[in-house]
Tab-separated table of C-alpha atoms and ligand atoms in Angstrom:
chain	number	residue	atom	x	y	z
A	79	UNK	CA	18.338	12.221	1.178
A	80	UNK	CA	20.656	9.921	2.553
A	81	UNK	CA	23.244	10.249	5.694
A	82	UNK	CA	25.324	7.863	7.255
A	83	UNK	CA	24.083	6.920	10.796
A	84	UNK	CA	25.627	5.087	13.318
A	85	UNK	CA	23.322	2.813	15.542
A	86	UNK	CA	25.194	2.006	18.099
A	87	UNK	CA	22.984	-0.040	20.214
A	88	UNK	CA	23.226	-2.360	17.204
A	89	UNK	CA	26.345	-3.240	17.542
A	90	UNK	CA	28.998	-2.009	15.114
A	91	UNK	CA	28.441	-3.968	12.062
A	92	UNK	CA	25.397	-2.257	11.771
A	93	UNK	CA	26.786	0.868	11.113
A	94	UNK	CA	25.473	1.852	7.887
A	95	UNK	CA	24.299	4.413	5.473
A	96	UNK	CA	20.373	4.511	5.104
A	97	UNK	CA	17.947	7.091	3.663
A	98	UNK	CA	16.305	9.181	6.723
A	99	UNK	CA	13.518	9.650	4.939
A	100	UNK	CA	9.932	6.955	5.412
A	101	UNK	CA	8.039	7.040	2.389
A	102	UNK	CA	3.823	6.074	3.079
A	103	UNK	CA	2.069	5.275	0.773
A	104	UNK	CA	-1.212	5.448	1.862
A	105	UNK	CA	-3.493	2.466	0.305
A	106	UNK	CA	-6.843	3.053	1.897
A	107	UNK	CA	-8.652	4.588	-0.930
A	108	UNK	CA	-8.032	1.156	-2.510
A	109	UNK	CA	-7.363	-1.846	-0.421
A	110	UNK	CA	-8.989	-0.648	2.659
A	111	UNK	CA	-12.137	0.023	0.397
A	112	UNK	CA	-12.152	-3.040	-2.527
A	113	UNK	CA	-13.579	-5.426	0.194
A	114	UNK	CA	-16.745	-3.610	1.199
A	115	UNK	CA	-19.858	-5.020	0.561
A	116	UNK	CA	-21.656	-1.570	0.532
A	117	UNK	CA	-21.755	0.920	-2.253
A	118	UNK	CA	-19.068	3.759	-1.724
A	119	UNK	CA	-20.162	6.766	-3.600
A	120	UNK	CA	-17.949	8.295	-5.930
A	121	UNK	CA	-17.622	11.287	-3.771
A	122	UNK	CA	-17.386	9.823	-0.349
A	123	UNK	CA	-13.702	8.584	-2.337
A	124	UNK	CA	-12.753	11.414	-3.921
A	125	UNK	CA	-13.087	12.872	-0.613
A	126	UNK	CA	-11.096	10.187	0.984
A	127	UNK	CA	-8.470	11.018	-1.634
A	128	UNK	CA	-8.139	14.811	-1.554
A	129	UNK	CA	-8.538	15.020	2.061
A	130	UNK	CA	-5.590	12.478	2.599
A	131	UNK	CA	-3.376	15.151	0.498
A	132	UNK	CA	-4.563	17.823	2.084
A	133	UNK	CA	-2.559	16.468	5.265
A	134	UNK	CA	0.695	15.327	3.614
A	135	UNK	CA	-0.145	11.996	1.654
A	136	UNK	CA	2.520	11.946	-0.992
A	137	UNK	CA	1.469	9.072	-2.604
A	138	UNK	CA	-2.258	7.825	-2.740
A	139	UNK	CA	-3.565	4.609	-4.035
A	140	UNK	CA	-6.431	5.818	-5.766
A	141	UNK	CA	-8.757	2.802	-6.865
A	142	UNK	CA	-8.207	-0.426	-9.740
A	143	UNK	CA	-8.639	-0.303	-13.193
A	144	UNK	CA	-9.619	-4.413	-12.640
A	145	UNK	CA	-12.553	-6.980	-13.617
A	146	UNK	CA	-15.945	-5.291	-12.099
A	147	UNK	CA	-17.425	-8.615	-11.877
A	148	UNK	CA	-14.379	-9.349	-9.708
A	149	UNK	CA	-14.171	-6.914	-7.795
A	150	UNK	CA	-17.265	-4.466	-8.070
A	151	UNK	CA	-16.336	-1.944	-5.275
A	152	UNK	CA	-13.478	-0.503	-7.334
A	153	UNK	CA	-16.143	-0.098	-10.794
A	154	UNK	CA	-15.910	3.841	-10.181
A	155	UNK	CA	-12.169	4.189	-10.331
A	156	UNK	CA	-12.259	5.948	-13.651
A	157	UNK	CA	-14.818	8.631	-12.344
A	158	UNK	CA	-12.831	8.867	-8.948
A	159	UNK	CA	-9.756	9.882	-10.593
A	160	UNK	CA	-11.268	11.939	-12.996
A	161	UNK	CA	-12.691	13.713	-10.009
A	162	UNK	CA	-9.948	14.163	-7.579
A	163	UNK	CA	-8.509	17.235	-6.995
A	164	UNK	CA	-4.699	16.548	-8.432
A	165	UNK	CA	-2.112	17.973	-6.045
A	166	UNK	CA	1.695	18.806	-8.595
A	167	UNK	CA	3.848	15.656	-6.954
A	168	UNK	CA	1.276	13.730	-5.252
A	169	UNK	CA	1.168	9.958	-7.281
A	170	UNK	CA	-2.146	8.291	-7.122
A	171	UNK	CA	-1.279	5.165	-8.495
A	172	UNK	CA	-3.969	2.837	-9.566
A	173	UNK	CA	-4.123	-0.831	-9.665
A	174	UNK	CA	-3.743	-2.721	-13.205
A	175	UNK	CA	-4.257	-6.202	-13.580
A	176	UNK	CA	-3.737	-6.911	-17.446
A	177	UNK	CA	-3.626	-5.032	-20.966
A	178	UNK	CA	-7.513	-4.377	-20.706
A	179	UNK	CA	-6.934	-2.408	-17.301
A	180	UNK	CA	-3.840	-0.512	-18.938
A	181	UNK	CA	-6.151	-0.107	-22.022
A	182	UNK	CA	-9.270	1.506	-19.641
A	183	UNK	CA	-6.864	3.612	-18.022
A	184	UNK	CA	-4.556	5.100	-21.039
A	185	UNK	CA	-7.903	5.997	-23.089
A	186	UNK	CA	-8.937	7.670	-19.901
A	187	UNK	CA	-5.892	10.174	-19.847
A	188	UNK	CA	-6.247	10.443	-23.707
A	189	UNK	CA	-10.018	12.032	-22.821
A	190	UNK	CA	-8.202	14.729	-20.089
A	191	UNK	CA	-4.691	15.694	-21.398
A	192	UNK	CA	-4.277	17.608	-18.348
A	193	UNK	CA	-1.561	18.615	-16.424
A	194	UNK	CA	-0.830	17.086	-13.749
A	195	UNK	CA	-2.659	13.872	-15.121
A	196	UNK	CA	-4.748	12.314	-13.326
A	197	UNK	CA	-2.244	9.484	-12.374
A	198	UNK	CA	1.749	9.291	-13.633
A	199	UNK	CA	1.477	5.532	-11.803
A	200	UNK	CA	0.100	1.906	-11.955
A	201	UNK	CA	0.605	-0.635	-9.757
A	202	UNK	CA	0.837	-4.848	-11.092
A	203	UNK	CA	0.395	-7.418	-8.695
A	204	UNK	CA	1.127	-11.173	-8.443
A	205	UNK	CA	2.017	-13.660	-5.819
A	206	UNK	CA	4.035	-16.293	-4.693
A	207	UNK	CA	2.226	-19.072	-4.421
A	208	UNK	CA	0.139	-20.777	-7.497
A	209	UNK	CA	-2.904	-20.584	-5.396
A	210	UNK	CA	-2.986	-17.114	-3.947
A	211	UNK	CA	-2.666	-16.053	-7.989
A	212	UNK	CA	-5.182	-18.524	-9.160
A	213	UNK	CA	-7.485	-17.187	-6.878
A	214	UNK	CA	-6.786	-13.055	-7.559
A	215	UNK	CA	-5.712	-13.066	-10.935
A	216	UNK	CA	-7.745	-16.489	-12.786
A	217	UNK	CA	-4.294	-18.034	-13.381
A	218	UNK	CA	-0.991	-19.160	-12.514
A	219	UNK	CA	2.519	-17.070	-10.901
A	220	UNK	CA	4.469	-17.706	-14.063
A	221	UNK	CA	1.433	-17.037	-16.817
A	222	UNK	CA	0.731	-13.746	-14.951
A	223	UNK	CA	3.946	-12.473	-14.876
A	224	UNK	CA	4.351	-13.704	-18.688
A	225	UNK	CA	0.826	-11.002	-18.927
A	226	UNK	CA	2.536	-8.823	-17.405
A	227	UNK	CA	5.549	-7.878	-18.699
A	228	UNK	CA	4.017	-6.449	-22.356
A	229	UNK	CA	1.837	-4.636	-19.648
A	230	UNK	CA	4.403	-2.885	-18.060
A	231	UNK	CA	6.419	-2.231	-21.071
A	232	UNK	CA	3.581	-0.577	-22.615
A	233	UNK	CA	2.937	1.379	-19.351
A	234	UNK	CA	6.602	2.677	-19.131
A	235	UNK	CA	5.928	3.552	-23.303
A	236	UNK	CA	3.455	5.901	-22.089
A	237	UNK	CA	5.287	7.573	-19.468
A	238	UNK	CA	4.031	5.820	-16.313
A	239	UNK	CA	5.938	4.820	-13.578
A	240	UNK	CA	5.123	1.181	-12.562
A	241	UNK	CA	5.185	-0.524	-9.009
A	242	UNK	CA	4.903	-4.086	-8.640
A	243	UNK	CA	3.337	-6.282	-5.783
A	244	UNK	CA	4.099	-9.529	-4.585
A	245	UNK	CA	1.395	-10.963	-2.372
A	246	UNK	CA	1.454	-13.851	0.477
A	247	UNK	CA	5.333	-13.254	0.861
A	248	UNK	CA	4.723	-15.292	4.407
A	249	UNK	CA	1.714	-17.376	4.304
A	250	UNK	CA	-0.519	-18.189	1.960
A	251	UNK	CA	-4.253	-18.892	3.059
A	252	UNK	CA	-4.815	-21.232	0.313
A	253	UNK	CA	-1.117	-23.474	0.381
A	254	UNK	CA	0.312	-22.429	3.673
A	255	UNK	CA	3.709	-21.185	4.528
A	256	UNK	CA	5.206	-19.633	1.968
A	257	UNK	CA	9.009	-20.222	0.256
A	258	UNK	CA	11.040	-16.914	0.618
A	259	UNK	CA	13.576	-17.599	-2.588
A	260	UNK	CA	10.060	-18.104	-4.753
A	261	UNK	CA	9.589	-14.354	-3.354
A	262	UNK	CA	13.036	-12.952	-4.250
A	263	UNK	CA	12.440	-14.833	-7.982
A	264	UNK	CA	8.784	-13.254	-8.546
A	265	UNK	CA	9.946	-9.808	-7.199
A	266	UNK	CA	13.033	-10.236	-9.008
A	267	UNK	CA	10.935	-10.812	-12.311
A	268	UNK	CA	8.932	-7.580	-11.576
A	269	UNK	CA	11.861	-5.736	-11.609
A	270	UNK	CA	13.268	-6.913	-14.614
A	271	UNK	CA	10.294	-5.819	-16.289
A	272	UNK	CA	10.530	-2.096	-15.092
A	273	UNK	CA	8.896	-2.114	-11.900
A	274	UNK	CA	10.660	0.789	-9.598
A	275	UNK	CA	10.066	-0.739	-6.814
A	276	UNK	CA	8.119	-4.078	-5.431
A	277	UNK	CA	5.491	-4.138	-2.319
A	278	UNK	CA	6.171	-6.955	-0.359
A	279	UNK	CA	3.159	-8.085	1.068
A	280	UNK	CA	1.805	-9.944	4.246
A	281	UNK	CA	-1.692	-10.684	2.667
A	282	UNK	CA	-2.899	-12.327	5.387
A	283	UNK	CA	-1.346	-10.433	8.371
A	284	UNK	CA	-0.067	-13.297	10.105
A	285	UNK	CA	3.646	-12.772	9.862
A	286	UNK	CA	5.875	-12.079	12.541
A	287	UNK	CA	9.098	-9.761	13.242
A	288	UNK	CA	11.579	-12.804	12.633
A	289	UNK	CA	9.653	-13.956	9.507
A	290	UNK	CA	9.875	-11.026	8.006
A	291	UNK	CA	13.469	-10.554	8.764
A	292	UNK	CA	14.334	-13.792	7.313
A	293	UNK	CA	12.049	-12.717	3.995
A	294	UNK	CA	13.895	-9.818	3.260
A	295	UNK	CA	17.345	-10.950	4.091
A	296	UNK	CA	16.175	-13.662	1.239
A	297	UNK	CA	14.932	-10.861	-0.886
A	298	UNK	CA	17.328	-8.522	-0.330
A	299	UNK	CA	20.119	-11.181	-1.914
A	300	UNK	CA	19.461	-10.034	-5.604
A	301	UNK	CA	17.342	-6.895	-5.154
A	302	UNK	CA	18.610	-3.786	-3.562
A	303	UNK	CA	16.508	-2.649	-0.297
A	304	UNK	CA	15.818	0.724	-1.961
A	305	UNK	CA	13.525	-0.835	-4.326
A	306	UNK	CA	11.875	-2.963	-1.696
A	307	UNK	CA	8.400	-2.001	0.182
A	308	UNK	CA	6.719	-3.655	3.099
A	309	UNK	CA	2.919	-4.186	2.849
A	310	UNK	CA	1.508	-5.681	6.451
A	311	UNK	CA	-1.989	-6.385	6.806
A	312	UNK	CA	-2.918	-6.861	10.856
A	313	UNK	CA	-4.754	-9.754	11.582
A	314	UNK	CA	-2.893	-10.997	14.569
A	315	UNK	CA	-1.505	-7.729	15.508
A	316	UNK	CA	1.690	-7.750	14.272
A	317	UNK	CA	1.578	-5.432	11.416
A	318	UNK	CA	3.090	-2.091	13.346
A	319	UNK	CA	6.103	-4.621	14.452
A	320	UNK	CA	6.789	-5.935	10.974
A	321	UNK	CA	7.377	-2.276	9.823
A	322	UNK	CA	9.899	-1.816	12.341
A	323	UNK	CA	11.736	-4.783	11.360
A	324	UNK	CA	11.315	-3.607	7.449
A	325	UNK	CA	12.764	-0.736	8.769
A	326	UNK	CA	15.484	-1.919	10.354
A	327	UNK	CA	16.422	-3.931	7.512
A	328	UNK	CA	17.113	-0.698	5.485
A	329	UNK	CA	13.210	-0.613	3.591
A	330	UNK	CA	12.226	2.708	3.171
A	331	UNK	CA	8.908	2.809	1.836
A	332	UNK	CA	5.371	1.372	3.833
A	333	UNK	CA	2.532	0.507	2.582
A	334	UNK	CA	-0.595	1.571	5.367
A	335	UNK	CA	-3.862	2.344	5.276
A	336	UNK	CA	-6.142	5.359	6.965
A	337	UNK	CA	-8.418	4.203	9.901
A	338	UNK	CA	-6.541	0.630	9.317
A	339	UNK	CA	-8.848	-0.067	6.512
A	340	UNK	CA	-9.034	-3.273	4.355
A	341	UNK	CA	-8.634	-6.679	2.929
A	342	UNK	CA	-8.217	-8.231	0.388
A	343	UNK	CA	-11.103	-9.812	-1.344
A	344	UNK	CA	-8.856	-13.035	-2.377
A	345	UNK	CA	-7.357	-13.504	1.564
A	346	UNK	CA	-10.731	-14.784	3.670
A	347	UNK	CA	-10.247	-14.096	7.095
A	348	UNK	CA	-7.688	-11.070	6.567
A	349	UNK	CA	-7.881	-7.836	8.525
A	350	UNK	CA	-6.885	-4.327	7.241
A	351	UNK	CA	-3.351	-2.828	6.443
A	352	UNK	CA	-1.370	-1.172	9.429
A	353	UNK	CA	-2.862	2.032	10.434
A	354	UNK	CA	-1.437	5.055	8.629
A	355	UNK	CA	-2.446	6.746	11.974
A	356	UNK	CA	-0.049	4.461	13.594
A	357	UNK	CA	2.735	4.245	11.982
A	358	UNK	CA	2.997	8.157	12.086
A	359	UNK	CA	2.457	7.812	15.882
A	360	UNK	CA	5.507	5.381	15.959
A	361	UNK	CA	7.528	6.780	13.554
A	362	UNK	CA	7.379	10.046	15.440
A	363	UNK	CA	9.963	9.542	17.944
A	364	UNK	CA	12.237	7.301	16.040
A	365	UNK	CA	15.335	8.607	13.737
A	366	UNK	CA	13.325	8.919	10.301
A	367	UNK	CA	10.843	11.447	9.037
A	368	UNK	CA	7.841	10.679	7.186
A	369	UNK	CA	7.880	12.110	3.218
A	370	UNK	CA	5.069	14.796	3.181
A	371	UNK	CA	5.260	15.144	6.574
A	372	UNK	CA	1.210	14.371	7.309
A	373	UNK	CA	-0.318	15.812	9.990
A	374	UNK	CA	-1.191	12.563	12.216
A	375	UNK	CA	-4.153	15.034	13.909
A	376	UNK	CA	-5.588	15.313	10.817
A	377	UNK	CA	-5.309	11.789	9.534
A	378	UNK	CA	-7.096	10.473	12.876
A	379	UNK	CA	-9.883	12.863	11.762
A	380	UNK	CA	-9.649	11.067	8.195
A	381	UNK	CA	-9.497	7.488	9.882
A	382	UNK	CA	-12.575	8.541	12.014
A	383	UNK	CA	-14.681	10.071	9.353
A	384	UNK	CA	-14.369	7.259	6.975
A	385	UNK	CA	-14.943	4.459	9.540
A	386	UNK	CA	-18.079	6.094	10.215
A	387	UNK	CA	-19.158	6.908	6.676
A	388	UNK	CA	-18.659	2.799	6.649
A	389	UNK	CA	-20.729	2.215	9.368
A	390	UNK	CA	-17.978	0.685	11.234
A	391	UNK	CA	-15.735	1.550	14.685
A	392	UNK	CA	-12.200	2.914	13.362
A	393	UNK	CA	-9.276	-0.187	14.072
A	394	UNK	CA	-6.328	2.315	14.652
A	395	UNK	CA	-4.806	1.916	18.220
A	396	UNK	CA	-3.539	5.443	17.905
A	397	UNK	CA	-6.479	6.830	16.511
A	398	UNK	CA	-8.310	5.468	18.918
A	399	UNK	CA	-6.505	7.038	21.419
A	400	UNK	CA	-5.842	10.215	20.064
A	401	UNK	CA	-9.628	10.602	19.911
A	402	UNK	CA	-10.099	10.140	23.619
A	403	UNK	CA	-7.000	11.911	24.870
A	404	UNK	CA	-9.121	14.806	22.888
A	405	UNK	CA	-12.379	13.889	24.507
A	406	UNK	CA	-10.503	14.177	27.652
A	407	UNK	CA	-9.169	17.098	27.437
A	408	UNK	CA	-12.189	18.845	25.852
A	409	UNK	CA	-14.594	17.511	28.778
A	410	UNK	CA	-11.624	18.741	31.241
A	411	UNK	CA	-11.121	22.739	29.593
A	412	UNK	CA	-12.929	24.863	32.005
A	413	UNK	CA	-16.363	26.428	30.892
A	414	UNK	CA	-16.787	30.123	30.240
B	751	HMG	C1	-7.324	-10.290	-14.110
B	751	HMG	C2	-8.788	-10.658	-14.249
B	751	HMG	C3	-9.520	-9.625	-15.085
B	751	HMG	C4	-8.855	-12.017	-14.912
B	751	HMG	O1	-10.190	-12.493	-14.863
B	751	HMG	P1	-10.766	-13.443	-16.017
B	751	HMG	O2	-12.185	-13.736	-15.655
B	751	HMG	O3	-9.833	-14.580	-16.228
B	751	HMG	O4	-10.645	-12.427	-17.255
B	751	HMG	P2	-11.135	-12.505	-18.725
B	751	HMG	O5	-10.043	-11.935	-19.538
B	751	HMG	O6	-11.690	-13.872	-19.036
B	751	HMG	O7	-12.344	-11.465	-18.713
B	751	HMG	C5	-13.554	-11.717	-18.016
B	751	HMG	C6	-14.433	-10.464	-18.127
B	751	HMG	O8	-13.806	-9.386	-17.419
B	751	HMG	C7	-13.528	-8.308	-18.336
B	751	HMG	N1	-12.241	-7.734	-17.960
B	751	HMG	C8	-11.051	-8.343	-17.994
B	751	HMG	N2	-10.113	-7.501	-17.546
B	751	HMG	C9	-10.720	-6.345	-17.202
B	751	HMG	C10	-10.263	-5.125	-16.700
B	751	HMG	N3	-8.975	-4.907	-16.400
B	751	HMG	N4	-11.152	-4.154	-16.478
B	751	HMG	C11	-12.462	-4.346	-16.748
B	751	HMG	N5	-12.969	-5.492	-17.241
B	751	HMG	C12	-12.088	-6.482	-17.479
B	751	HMG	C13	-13.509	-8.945	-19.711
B	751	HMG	O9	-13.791	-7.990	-20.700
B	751	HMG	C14	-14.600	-9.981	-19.569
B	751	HMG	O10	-15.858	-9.312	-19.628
B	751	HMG	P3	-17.143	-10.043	-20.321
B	751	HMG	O11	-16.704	-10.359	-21.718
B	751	HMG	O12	-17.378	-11.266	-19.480
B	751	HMG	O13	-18.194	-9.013	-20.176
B	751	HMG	C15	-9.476	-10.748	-12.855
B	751	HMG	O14	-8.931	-11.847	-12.200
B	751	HMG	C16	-9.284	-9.521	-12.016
B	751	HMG	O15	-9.778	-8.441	-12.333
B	751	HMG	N6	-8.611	-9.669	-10.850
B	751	HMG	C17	-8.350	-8.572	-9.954
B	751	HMG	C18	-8.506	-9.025	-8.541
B	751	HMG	C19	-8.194	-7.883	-7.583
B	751	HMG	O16	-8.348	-6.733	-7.896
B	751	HMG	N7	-7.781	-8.246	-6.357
B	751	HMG	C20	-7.487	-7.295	-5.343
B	751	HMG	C21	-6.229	-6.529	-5.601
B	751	HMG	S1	-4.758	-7.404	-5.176
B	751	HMG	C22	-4.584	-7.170	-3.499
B	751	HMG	O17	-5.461	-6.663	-2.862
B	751	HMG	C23	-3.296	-7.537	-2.843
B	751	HMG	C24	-2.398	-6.315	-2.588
B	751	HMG	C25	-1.992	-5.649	-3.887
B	751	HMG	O18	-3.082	-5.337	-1.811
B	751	HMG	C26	-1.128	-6.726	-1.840
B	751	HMG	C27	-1.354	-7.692	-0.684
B	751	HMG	O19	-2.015	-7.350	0.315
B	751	HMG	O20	-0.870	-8.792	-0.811
């Protein structure tokens, strides 16, 4: 839906037309769960997965059709999506890294001709640097976007959609700081080979507000801001920030993750994605809605339950909070 706001408090050139609507798409079930070093059983995801759903996920990234030996965690993808309970218009897109992934994955939904399938989506991810792709994909930017394109051609043959990602759009852990037009070229390329829309990520969380800003103004030079996503990892806390700026630069669609979950195996050092808990809690006051409406009590249950199930305390500032506002109030309600 879109409508033509005026933001006055921006000053009048701002006036613009923008889509009301914040799209989530929740990545948990994938990058908040590819860097653990314990085994996740196939049910404790599924569960993950249907329960996010159940409160108003619309889209759900659902595990990675990738190298085991690279990344072991996601191995059960193909029995977690076989397994999930498929909600009509929820995507659960899945990660793809080359033809062997898309080739795991098609045969998969040859085996269960069901309707709905068990995914409509795949995701395909490079970088901007040399050295952040090296180190994820075995090779360079240019030769994995060369892999890629016959990928996504053959993905699109069979009816998928595809979403792209470009990683270390800031900062690179392996070659620094990162240059913005080499982001607008690689997501350019992405789109050009059928990509809806492109995930712009802060891999290693340490981008600010004005970074960003400048990043997308770059980006935003060839590709139009409705196919753009923002994907902020946390690790100096300024992850909840950089969506507001995405979203004040006219992106529409965040990338977050439940219980601020995550990491990416290739980024030492990173923290999780921003907090699906709270970027509901921000978003709530502010002039968009959230697609699916989810029920923010419901995904601080989500965020809780999983941390635990992980044997770890849950990272969301809101959930946090949430949780002992409730404690509060439950230790306050007089006795019968
Ligand atoms: C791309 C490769 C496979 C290249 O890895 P490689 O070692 O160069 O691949 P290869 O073609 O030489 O194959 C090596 C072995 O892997 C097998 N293989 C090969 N492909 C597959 C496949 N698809 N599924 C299952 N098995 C596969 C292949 O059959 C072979 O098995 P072997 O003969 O040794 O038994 C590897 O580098 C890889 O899997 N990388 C994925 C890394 C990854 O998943 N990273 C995390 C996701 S990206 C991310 O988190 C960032 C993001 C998206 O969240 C955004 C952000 O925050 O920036």
């Amino acid at each position: 839906m879109f409508r033509t706001i005026s933001r006055r408090s921006l000053g009048r050139r701002h006036y613009a037309t923008v889509r009301d609507i914040v799209n989530i798409v929740e990545v948990g079930p994938r990058d908040g769960l590819q860097n653990e070093k314990g085994v996740i059983p196939v049910d404790v995801k599924v569960e993950l997965i249907d329960r996010l759903a159940d409160a108003g996920m619309q889209t759900i990234e659902a595990g990675s059709f990738v190298s085991p030996k690279w990344v072991p965690q996601m191995a059960g993808t193909s029995d977690v999506i076989s397994q999930m309970k498929r909600i009509a218009g929820v995507h659960y897109p899945v990660l793809v890294p080359n033809q062997k992934g898309l080739d795991n994955l098609t045969n998969l939904l040859k085996e269960h001709p069901i309707s709905p399938p068990l995914t409509d989506e795949i995701s395909i991810f490079t970088a901007a640097t040399d050295a952040f792709t090296r180190a994820n994909l075995n090779t360079t930017t240019k030769e994995s976007l060369e892999r890629l394109a016959p990928v996504a051609r053959s993905a699109l043959d069979h009816g998928l959609r595809v979403r792209g990602y470009v990683s270390v759009v800031i900062a690179c852990p392996y070659s620094g700081l990162v240059d913005y037009v080499r982001v607008r070229e690689v997501a350019k390329e992405l789109v050009e080979m059928g990509c809806y829309e492109v995930s712009l990520g802060d891999t290693v969380g340490m981008g600010t507000p004005t970074q960003v800003a400048e990043m997308l103004e770059e980006v935003k030079k060839t590709i139009p801001v409705e196919q753009l996503a923002g994907h902020f990892h946390d690790t100096y806390g300024t992850a909840i920030a950089n969506v507001f700026t995405a979203l004040s630069h006219g992106v529409r669609t965040i990338d977050s993750s439940v219980g601020g979950l995550g990491g990416c195996p290739y980024s030492p050092g990173a923290t999780g994605n921003v907090a699906t808990e709270d970027v509901l809690y921000a978003l709530q006051t502010s002039p968009y809605s959230v697609a699916g409406n989810p029920d923010l009590d419901e995904i601080v249950n989500i965020g809780w339950w999983i941390s635990e199930k992980l044997g770890r305390e849950c990272v969301s500032r809101a959930g946090r909070a949430i949780r002992s506002k409730r404690d509060r109030a439950e230790k306050e309600r007089p006795k019968l």
